[in-house]
Short mmCIF file of N, CA and C in Angstrom, two decimals:
data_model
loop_
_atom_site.label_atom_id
_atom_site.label_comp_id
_atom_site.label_asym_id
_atom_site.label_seq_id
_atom_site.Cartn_x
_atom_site.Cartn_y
_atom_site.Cartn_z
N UNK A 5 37.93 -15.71 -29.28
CA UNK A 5 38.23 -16.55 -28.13
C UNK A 5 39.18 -15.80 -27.22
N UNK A 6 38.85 -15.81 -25.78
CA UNK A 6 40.03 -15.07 -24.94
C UNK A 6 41.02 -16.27 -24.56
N UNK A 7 40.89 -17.19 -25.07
CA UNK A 7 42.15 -17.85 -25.08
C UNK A 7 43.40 -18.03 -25.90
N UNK A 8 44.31 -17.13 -26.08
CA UNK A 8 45.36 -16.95 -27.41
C UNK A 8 45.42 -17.51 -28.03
N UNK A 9 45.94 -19.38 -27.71
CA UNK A 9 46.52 -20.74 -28.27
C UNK A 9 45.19 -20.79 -29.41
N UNK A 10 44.15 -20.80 -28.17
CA UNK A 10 42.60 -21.47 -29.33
C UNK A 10 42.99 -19.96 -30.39
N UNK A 11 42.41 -19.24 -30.06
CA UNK A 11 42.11 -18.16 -30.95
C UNK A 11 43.66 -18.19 -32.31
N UNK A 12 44.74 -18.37 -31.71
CA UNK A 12 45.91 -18.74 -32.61
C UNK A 12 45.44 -19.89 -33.60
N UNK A 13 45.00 -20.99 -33.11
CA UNK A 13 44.99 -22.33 -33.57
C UNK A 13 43.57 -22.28 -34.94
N UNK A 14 42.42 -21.24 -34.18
CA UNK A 14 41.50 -21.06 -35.53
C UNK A 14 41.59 -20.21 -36.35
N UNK A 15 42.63 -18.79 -35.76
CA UNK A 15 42.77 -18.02 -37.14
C UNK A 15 43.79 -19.14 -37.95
N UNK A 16 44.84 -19.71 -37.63
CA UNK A 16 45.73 -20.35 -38.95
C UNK A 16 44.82 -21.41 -39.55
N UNK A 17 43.65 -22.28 -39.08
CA UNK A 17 43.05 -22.59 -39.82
C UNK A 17 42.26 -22.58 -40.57
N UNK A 18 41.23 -21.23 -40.52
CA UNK A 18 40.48 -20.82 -41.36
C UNK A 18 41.48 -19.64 -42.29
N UNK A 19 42.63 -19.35 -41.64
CA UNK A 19 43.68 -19.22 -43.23
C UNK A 19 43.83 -19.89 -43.78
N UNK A 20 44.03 -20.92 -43.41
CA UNK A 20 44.83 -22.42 -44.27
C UNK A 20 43.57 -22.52 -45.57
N UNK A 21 42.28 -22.51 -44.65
CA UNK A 21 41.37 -22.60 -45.19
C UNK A 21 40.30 -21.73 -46.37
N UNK A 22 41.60 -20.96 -46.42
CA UNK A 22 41.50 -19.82 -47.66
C UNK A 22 40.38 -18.46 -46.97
N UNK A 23 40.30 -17.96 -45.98
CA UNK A 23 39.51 -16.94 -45.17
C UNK A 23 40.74 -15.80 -44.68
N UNK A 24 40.48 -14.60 -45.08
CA UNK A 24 41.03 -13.29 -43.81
C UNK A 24 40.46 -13.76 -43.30
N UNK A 25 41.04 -13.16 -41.72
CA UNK A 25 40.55 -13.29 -40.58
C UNK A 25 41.00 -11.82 -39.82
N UNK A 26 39.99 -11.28 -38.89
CA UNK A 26 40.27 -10.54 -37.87
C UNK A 26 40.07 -11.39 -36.83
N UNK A 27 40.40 -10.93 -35.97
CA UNK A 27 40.90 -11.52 -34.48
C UNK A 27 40.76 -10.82 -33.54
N UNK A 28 40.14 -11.08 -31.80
CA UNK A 28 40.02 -9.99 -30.76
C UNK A 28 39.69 -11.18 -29.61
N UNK A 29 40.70 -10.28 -28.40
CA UNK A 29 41.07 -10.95 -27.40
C UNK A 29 39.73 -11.25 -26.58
N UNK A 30 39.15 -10.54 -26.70
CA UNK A 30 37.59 -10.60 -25.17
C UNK A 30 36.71 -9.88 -26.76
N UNK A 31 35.36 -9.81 -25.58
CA UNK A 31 33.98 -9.18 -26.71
C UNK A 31 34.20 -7.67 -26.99
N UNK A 32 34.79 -7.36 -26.04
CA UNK A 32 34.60 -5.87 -26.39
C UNK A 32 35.31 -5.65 -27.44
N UNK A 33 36.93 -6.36 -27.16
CA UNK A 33 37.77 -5.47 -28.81
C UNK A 33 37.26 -6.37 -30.15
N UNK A 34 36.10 -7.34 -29.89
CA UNK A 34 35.65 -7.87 -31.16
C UNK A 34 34.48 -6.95 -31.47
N UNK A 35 33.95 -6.41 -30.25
CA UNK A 35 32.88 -5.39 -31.08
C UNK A 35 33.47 -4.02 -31.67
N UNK A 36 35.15 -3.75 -30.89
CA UNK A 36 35.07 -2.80 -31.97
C UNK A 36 35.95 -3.18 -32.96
N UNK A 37 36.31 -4.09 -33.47
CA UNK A 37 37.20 -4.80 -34.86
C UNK A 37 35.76 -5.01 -35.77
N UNK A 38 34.56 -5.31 -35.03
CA UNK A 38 33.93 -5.72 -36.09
C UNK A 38 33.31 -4.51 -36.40
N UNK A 39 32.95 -3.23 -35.47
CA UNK A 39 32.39 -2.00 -35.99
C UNK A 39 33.76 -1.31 -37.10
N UNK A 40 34.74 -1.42 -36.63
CA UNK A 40 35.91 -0.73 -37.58
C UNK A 40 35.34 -1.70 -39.01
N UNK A 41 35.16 -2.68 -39.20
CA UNK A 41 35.40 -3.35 -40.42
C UNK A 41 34.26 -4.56 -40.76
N UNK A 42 32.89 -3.91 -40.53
CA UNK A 42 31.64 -4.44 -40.42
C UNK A 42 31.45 -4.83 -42.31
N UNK A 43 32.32 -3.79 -42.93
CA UNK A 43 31.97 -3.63 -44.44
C UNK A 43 32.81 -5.38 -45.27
N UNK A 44 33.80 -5.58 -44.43
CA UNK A 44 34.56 -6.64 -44.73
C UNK A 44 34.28 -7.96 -43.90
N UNK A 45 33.21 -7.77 -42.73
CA UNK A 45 33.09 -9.66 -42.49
C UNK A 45 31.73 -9.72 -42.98
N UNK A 46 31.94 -11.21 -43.14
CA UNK A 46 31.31 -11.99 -43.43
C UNK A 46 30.58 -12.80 -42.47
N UNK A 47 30.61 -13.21 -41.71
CA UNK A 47 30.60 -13.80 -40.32
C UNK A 47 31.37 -13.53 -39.19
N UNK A 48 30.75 -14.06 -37.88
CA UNK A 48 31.38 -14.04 -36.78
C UNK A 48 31.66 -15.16 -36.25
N UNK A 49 32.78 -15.62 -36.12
CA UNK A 49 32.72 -16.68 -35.06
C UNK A 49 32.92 -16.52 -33.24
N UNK A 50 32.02 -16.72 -32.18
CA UNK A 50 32.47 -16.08 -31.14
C UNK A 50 32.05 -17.30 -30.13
N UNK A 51 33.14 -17.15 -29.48
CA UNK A 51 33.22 -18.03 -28.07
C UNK A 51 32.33 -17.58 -27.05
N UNK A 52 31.99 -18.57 -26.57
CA UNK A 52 30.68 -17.98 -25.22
C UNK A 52 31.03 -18.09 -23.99
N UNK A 53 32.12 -18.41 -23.43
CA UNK A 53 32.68 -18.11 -22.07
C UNK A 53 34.26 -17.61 -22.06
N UNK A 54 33.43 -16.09 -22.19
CA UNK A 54 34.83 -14.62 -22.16
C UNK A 54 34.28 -14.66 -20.82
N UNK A 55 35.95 -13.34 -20.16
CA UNK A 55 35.53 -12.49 -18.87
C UNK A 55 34.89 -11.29 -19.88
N UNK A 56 34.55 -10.28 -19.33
CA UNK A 56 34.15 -9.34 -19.38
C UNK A 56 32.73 -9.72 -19.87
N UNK A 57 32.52 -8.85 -21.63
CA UNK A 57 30.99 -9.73 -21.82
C UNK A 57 31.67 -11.09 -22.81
N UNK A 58 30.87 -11.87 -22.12
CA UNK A 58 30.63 -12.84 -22.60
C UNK A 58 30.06 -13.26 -24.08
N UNK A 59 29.78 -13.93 -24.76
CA UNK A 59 28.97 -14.56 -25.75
C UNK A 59 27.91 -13.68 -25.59
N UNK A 60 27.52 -14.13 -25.27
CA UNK A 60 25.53 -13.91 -24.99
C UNK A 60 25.14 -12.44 -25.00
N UNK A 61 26.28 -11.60 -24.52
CA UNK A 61 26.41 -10.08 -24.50
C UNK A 61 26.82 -9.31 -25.58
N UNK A 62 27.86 -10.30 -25.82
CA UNK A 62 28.57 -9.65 -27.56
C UNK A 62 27.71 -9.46 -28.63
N UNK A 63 26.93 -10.85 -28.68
CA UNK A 63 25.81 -11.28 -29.80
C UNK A 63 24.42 -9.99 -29.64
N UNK A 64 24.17 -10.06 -28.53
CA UNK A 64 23.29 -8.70 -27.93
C UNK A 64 23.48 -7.33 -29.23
N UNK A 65 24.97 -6.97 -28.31
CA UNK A 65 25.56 -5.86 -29.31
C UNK A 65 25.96 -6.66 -30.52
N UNK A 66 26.05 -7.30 -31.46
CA UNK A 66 26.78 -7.30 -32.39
C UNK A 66 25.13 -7.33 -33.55
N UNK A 67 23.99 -7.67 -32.62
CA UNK A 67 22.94 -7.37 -33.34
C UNK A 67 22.16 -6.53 -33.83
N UNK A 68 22.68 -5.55 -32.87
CA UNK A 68 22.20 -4.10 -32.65
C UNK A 68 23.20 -3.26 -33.91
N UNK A 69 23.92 -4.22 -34.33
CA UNK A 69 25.17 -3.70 -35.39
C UNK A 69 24.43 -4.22 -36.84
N UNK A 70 24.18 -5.15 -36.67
CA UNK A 70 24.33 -6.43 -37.82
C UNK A 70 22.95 -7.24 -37.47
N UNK A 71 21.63 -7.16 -38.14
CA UNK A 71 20.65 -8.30 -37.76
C UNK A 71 21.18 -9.43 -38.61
N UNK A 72 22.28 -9.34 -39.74
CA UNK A 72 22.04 -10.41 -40.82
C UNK A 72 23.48 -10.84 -40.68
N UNK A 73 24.51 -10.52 -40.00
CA UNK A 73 25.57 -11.43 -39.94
C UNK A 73 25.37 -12.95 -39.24
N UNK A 74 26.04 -13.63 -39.94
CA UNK A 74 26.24 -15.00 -39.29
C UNK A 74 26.84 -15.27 -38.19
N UNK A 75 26.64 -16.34 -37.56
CA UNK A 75 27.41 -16.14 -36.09
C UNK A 75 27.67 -17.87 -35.95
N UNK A 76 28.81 -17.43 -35.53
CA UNK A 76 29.01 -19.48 -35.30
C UNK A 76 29.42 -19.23 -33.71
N UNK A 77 28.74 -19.65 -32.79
CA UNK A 77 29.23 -19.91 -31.35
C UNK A 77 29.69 -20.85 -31.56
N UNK A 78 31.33 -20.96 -30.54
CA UNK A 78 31.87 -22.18 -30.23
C UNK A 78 31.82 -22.34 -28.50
N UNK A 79 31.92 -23.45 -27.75
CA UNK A 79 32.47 -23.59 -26.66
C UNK A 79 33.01 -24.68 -26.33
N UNK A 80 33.52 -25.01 -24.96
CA UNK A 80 34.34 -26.14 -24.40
C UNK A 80 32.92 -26.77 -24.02
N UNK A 81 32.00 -26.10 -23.47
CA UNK A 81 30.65 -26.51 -23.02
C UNK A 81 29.59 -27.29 -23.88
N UNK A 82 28.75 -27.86 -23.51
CA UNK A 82 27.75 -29.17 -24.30
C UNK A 82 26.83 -27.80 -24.82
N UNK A 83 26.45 -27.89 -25.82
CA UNK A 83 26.02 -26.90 -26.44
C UNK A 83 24.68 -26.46 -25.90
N UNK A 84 24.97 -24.79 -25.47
CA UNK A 84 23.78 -24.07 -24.18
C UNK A 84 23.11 -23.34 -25.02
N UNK A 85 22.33 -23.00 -23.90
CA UNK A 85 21.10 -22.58 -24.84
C UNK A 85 21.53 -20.63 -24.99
N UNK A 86 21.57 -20.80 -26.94
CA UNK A 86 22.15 -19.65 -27.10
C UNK A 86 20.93 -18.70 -27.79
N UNK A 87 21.47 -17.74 -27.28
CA UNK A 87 20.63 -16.58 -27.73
C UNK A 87 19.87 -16.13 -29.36
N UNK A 88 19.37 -17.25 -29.62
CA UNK A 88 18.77 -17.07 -31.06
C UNK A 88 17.25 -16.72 -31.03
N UNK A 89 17.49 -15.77 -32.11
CA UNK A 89 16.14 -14.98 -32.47
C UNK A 89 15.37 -15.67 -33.19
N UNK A 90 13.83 -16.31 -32.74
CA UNK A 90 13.25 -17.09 -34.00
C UNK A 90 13.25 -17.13 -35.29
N UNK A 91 13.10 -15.77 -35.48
CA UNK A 91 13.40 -14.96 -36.81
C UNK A 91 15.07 -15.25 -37.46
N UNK A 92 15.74 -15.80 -36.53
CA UNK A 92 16.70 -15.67 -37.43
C UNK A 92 17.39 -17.21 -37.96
N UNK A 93 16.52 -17.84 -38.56
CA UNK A 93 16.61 -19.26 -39.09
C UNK A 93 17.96 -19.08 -40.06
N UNK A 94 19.09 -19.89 -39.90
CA UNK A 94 20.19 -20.26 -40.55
C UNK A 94 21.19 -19.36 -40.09
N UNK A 95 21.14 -18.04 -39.50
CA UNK A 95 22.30 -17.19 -39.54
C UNK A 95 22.95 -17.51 -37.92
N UNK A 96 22.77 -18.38 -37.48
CA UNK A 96 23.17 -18.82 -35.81
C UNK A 96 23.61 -20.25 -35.74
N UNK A 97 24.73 -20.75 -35.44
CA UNK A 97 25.20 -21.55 -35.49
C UNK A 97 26.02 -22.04 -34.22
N UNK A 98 26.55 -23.63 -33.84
CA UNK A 98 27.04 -23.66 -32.65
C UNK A 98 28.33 -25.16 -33.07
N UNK A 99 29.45 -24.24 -32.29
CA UNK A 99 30.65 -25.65 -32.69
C UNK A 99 31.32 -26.13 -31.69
N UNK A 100 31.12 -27.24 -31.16
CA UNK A 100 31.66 -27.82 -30.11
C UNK A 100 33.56 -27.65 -29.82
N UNK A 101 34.13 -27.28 -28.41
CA UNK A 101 35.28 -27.31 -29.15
C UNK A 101 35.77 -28.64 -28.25
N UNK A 102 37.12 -29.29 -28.49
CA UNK A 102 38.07 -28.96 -29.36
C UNK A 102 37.44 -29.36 -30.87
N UNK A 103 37.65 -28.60 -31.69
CA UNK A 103 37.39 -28.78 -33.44
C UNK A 103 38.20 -28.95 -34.03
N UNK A 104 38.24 -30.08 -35.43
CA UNK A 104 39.32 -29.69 -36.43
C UNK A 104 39.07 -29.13 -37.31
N UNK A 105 39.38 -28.13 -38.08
CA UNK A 105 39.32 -27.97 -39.07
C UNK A 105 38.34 -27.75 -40.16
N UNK A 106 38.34 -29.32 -40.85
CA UNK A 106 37.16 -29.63 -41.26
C UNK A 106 35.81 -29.00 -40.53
N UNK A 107 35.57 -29.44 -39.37
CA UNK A 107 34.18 -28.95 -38.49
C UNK A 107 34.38 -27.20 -38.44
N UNK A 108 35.14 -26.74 -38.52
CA UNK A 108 35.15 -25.51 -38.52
C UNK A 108 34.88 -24.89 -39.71
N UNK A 109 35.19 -25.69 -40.58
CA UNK A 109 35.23 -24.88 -42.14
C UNK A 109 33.79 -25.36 -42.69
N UNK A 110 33.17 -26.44 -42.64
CA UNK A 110 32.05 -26.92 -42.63
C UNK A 110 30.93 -26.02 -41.90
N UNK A 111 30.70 -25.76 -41.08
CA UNK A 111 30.22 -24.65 -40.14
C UNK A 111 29.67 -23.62 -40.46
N UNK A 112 31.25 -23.21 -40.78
CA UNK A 112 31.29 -21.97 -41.09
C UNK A 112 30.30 -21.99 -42.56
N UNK A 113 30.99 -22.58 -43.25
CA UNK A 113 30.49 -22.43 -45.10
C UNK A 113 29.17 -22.60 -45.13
N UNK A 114 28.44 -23.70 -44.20
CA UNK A 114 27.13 -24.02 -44.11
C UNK A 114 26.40 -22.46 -43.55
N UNK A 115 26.83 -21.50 -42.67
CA UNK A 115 26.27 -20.44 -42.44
C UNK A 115 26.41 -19.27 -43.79
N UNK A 116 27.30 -19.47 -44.28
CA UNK A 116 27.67 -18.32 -45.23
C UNK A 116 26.87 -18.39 -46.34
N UNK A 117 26.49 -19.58 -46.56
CA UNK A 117 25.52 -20.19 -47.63
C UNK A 117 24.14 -20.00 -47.68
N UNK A 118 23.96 -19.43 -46.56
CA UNK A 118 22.18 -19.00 -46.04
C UNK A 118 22.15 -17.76 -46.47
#
């Protein structure tokens, strides 16, 4: 999330929630946190309205990295139409924000489980 507070507010909860977490301000330093340490996630969770690239751009590249990582889009927005590959049944996911917790950890676990 390029918003600190949010991006603050879901790494301490998916700590709380027993998860490391990496963290990156816009798409780009998440594509390269997730190329540095592709061997250690598990999923992505990524916001879809950054400046620079956006959602929709990140996911682009982060596929070209990863066909089989999970991806949970979140936004402030009514949930848009996101860039999923037919082919890729269960590993694409979408979380309305504001979220608590629960909906986040739920989400998440429901993707990790595919």
């Amino acid at each position: 999330d390029d918003e600190q507070l949010v991006r603050d507010v879901a790494v301490q909860m998916l700590h709380t929630a027993g998860y490391d977490v990496l963290s990156a301000p816009d798409g780009a330093e998440g594509l390269r946190t997730y190329t540095e340490n592709a061997d250690r996630v598990r999923a992505v969770v990524l916001d879809i309205a950054m400046p620079g690239l956006d959602g929709a751009e990140v996911f682009v590249e982060l596929r070209k990295l990863s066909e089989t990582v999970p991806v949970l889009f979140s936004s402030g927005y009514l949930e848009p139409d996101l860039p999923i590959d037919a082919g890729e049944p269960g590993l694409v996911g979408f979380l309305q924000k504001p979220y608590r917790m629960a909906a986040l950890t739920e989400r998440l676990e429901a993707l990790l489980q595919r």
